[in-house]
XYZ file of C-alpha atoms in Angstrom:
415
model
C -12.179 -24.594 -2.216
C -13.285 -21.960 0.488
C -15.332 -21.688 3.602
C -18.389 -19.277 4.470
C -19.230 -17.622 7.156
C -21.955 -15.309 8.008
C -19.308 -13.436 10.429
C -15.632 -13.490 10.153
C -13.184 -11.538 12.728
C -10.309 -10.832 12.103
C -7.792 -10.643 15.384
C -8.239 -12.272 19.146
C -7.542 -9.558 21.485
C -10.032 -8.202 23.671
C -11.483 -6.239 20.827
C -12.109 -9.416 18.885
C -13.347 -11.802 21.572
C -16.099 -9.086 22.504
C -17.354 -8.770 19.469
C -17.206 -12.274 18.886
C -19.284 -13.492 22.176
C -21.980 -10.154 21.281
C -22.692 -11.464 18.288
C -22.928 -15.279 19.251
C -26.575 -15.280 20.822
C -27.789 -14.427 17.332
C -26.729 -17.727 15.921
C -24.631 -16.388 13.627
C -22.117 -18.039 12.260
C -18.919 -17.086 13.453
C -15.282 -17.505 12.828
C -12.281 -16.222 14.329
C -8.991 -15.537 13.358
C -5.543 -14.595 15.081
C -1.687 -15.267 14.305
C -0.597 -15.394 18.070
C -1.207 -18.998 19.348
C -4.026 -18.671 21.200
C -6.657 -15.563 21.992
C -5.421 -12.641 23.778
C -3.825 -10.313 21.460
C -0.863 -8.178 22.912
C -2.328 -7.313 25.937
C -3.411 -10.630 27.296
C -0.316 -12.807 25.487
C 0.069 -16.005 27.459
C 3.447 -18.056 27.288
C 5.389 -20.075 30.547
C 5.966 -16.630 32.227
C 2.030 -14.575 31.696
C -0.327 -14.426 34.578
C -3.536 -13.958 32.848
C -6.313 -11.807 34.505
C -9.983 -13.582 35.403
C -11.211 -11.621 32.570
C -8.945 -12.749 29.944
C -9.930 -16.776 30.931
C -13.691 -15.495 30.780
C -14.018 -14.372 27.301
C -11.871 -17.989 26.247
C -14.128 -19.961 28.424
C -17.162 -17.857 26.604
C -15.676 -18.529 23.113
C -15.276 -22.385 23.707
C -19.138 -22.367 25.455
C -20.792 -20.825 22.328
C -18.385 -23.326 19.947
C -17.043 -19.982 17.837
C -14.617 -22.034 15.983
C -10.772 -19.267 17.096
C -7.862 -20.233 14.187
C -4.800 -19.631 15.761
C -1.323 -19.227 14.317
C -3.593 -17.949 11.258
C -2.439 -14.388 9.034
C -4.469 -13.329 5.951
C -2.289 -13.094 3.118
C -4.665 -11.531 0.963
C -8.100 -10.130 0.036
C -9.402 -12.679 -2.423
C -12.618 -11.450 -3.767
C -15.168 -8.728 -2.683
C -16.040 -10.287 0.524
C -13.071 -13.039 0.856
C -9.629 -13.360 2.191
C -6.755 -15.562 1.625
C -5.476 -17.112 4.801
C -2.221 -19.383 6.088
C -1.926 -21.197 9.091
C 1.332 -23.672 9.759
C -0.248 -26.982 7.528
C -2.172 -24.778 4.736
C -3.833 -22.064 2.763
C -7.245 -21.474 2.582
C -9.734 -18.731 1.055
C -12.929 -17.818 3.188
C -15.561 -15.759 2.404
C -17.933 -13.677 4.376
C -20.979 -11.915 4.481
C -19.515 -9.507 7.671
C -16.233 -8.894 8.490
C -14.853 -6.782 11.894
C -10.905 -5.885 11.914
C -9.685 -6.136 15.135
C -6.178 -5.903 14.269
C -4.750 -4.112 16.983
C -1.654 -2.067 17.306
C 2.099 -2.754 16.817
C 4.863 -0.635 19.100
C 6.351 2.573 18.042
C 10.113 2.436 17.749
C 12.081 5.396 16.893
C 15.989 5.360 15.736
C 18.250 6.149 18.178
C 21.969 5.812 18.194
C 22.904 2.075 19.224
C 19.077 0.968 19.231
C 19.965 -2.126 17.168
C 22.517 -3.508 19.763
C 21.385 -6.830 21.418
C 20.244 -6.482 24.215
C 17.586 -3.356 23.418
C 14.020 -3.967 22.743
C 10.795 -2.415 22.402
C 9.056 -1.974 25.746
C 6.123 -3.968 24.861
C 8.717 -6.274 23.019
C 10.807 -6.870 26.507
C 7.015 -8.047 28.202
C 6.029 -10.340 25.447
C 9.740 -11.552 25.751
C 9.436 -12.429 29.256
C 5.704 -13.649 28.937
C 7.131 -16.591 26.881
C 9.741 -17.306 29.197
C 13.004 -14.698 28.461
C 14.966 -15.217 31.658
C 15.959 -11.643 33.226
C 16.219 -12.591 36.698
C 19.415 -10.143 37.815
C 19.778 -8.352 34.989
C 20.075 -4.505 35.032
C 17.184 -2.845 33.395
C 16.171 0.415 31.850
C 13.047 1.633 30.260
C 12.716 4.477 28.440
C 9.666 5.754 25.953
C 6.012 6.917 26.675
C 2.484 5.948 27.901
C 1.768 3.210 29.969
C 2.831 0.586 28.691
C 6.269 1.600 30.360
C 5.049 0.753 34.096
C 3.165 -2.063 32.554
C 6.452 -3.663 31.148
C 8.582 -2.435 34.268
C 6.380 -4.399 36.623
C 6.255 -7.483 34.607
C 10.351 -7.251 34.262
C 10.458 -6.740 38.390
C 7.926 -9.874 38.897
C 10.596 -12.199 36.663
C 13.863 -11.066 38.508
C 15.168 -8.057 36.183
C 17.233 -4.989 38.912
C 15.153 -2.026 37.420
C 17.070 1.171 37.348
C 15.238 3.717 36.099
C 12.233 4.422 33.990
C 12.263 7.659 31.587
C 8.611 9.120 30.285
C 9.263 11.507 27.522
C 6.590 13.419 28.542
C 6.884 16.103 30.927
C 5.719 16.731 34.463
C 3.439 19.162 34.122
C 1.419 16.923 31.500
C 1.674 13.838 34.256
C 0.057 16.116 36.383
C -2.727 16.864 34.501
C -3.224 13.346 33.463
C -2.823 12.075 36.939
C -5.185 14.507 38.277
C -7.919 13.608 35.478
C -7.281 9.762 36.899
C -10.288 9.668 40.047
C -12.732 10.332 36.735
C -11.970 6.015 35.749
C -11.671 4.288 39.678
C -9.974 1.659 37.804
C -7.821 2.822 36.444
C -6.319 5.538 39.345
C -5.868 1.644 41.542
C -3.818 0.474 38.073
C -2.177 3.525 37.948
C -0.941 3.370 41.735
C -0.208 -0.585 41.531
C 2.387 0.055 39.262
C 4.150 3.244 40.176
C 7.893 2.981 40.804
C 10.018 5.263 42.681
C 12.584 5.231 39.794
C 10.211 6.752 37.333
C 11.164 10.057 36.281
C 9.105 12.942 34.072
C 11.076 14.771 30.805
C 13.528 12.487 30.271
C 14.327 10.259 27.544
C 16.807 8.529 25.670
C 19.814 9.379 23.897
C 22.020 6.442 23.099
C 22.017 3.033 23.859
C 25.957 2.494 24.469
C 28.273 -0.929 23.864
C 30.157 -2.405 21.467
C 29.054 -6.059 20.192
C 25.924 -5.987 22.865
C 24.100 -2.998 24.853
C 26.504 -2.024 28.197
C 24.987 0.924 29.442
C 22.688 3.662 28.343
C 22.805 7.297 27.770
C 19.451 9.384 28.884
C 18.067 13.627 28.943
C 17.402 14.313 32.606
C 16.669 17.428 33.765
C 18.369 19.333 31.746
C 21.766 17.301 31.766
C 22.592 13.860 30.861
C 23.052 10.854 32.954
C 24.625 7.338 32.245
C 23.490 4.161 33.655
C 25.625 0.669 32.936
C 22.660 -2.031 32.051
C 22.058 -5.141 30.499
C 19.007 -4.447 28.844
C 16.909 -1.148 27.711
C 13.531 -1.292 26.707
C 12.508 1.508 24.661
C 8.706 1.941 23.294
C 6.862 5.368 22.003
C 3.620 4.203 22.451
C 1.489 2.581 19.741
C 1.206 2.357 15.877
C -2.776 1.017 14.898
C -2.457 -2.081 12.676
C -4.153 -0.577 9.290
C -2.752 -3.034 6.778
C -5.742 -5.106 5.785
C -7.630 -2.397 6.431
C -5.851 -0.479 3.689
C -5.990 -3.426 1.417
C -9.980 -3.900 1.766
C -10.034 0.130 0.648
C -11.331 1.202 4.507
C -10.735 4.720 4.915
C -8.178 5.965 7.278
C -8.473 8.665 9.860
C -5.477 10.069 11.756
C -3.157 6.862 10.879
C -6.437 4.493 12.112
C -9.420 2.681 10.762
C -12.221 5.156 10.448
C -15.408 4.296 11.983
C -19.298 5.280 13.177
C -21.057 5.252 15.402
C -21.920 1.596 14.951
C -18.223 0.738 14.311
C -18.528 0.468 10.937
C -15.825 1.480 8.235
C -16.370 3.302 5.341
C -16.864 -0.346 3.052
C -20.179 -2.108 3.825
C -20.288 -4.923 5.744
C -16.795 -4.420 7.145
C -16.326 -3.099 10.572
C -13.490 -1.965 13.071
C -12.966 -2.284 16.816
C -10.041 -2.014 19.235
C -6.745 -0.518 18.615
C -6.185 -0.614 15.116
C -9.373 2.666 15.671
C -7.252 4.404 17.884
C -5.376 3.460 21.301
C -7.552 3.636 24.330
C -6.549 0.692 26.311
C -8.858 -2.809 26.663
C -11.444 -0.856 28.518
C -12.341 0.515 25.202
C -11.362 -1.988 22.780
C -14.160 -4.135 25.072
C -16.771 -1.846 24.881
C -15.857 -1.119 20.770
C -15.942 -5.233 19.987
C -18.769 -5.885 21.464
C -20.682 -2.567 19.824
C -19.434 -3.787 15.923
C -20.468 -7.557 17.209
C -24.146 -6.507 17.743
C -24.351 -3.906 14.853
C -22.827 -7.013 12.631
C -25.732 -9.255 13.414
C -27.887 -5.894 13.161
C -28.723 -5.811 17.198
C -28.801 -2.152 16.922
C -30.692 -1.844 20.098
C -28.094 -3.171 22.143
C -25.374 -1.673 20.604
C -27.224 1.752 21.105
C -27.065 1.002 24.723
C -22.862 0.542 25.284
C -22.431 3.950 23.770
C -22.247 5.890 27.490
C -19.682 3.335 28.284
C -17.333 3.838 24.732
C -18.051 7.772 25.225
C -16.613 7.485 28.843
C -13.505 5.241 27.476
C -12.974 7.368 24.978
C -12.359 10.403 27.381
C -9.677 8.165 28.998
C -8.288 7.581 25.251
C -8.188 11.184 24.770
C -6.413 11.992 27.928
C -3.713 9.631 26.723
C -3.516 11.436 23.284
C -3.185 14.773 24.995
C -1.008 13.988 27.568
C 2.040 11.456 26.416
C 1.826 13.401 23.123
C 5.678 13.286 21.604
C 8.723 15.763 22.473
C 9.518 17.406 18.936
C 13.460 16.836 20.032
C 12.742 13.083 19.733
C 13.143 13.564 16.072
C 16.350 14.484 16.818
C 18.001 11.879 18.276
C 19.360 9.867 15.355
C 22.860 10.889 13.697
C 23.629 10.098 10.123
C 24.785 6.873 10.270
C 21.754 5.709 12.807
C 19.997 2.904 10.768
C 15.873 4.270 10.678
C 15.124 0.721 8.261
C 16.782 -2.225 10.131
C 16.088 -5.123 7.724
C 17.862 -3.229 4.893
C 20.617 -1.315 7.018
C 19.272 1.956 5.575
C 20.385 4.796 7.763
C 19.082 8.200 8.397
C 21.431 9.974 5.886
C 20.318 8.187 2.978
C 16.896 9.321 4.417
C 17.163 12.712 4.971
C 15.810 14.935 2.271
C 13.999 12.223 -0.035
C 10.727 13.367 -1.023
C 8.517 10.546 0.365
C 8.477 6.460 0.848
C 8.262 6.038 -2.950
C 11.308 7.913 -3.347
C 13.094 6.360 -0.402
C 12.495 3.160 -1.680
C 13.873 3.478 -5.057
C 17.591 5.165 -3.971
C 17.367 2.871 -0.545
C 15.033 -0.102 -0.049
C 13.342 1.121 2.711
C 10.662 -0.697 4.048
C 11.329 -3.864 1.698
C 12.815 -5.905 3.827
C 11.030 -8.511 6.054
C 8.935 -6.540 8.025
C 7.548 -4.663 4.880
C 7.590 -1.174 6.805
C 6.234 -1.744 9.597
C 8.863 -0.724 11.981
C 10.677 1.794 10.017
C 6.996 3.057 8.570
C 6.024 4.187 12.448
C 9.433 5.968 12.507
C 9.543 7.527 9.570
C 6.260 8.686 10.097
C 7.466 10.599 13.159
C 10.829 12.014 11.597
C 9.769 12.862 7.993
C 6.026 12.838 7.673
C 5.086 10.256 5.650
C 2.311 8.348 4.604
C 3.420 5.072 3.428
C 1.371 4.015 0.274
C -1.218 1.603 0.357
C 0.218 -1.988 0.946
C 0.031 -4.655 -2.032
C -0.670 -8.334 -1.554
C 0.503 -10.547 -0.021
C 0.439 -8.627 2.907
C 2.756 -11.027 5.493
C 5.455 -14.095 3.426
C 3.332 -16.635 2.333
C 4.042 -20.189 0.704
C 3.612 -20.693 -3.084
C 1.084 -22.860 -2.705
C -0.854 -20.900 -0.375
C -0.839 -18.483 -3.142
C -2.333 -21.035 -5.471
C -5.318 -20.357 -4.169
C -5.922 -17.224 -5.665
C -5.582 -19.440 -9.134
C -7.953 -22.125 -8.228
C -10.816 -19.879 -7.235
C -10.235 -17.398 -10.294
């Protein structure tokens, strides 16, 4: 048994709740779909310690006004036809089918090996803000983050607001390139008032990690710093490289790929008809553009090309911002450097970098190692290796997340 719908969206972030409330006037009908438990992607995750903005409540209260049915706690498992996915929630498995379908499937952090970046206690930098968003307690605790892009002052102030003693913050990238970036910031009002907001007097330009030190848990961390190195004693380190675009289901629908994203028009639209692409998992350009990008691929969906036509000043001036991001919190080569031999680069298999180095790809990898088979399937490792080796992981196979045997089923019953 499966369900139709004449416009499916896949992922609730700002991205997909744009395009979602774009398309509603048309009377479309509308589904969807998002694995966190209820809409906001990353950016906007709610939990006993989040402070939503106004804006986040306003696209919810929009979705519940126009009755656009939002599964939560939902993952496709697999594409199930030419137009059809398999899905999962907690109770069952399901197969829907579609006539349109927009990915807005967002982007995952970039973590790169370092030596003692497994020891509890370090996290992702995004990881340490969802952590405390659903109620971590780090009230006292000694704190450093260390990575690149925003997301670091983003993470520092929500650590501050719950109680964490931040000690330092270390942006890869160097000062001249914060410069230029900051000086570009008066062209987006917005975002120069964000960008102020946040600042913190412990942030400092061209430095970055080099080991995260400790025996059984993380007691201190080692960082670069002006051309020497400095040691701080801490309780936790959060550690992101900015963002990885979620391309899985993508992949398995046969969308082309453009620089490690979802390729797309003008009119958001991915190289398959009928399937379009907004947000993060096109690129990283912050919700600004992931807004403006949903709620073009809503109205192109429903074929309102006349209104999408008239965002495109607003996603060309977001996409300048995106751009300055790219250029300017672009990755130190000597990051690639940082793990030793023994440093494990695939975590759920405790493959480290020696068995890595030298292999001729992820195919290769995986049949002297077992990289990427373990339970994240690649995804964290993937981003890494990526960055150290150069690969292109191969196309992923179904079922794209675990699934239940019965969910599976499905597949059967419809064949």
């Amino acid at each position: 048994m499966s369900e139709h719908y004449d416009l499916l969206i896949v992922g609730a972030g700002p991205a997909g709740m744009a395009a979602a409330l774009a398309a509603a006037p048309s009377g479309a009908r509308i589904a969807l779909l998002d694995d966190n438990p209820v809409p906001g992607g990353q950016i906007w995750r709610d939990g006993p310690g989040a402070h939503l903005p106004p804006l986040a409540r306003r696209l919810r209260d929009g979705l519940e006004r126009h009755a656009i049915p939002v599964w939560s706690g939902t993952r496709v498992v697999a594409a199930a036809g030419p137009q059809a996915l398999l899905l999962e929630d907690p109770t069952r498995g399901w197969r829907v089918r579609y006539d349109r379908l927009i990915l807005c499937t967002g982007a995952r952090e970039r973590l790169l090996p370092f030596p003692g970046w497994t020891l509890p206690g370090v996290t992702g930098a995004g990881g340490l803000q969802a952590l405390i968003k659903g109620g971590l307690p780090v009230a006292g605790e000694r704190l450093v983050i260390a990575g690149s892009g925003p997301l670091l002052l983003a993470s520092a102030a929500t650590a501050r607001a719950a109680g964490a003693h931040l000690l330092r913050i270390a942006e890869q990238a160097p000062l001249a390139a914060l410069a230029r970036f900051t000086a570009g910031l008066p062209r987006w009002p917005g975002k120069a008032l964000q960008a102020a907001r946040l600042f913190d007097h412990r942030y400092r330009a061209g430095s970055h990690v080099l080991e995260a030190l400790g025996d059984d848990r993380l007691e201190g961390v080692r960082l670069w710093q002006d051309g020497s190195t400095v040691e701080l004693a801490c309780e936790r380190l959060a550690c992101g490289f900015g963002l990885v675009p979620n391309t899985q289901l993508a992949e398995a629908l046969e969308c082309a790929l453009r620089d490690d994203a979802v390729a797309v028009d003008d009119w958001q639209a991915t190289s398959r008809p009928h399937h379009y692409a907004a947000g993060e998992c096109t690129g990283f350009g912050g919700s600004e553009l992931a807004l403006v990008e949903g709620a073009i691929a809503g109205h192109a969906a429903v074929g309102e090309q006349t209104q999408a036509r008239r965002l495109f000043p607003r996603r060309q001036r977001w996409q300048r911002f995106a751009d300055a991001l790219a250029r300017d919190f672009a990755l130190d080569p000597r990051l690639k450097t940082l793990a030793r031999p023994d440093t494990l680069v695939c975590r759920c298999e405790d493959v480290p970098y020696a068995a890595l180095a030298g292999r001729d790809g992820w195919t290769d990898a995986k049949l002297v190692s077992r990289c990427g088979m373990g339970a994240c399937q690649g995804r964290i490792c993937g981003g890494a290796a990526r960055v150290l080796f150069g690969w292109t992981p191969p196309a992923p196979r179904p079922p794209l997340s675990p699934a239940r045997i019965e969910t599976l089923l499905c597949l059967e019953d419809e064949a």
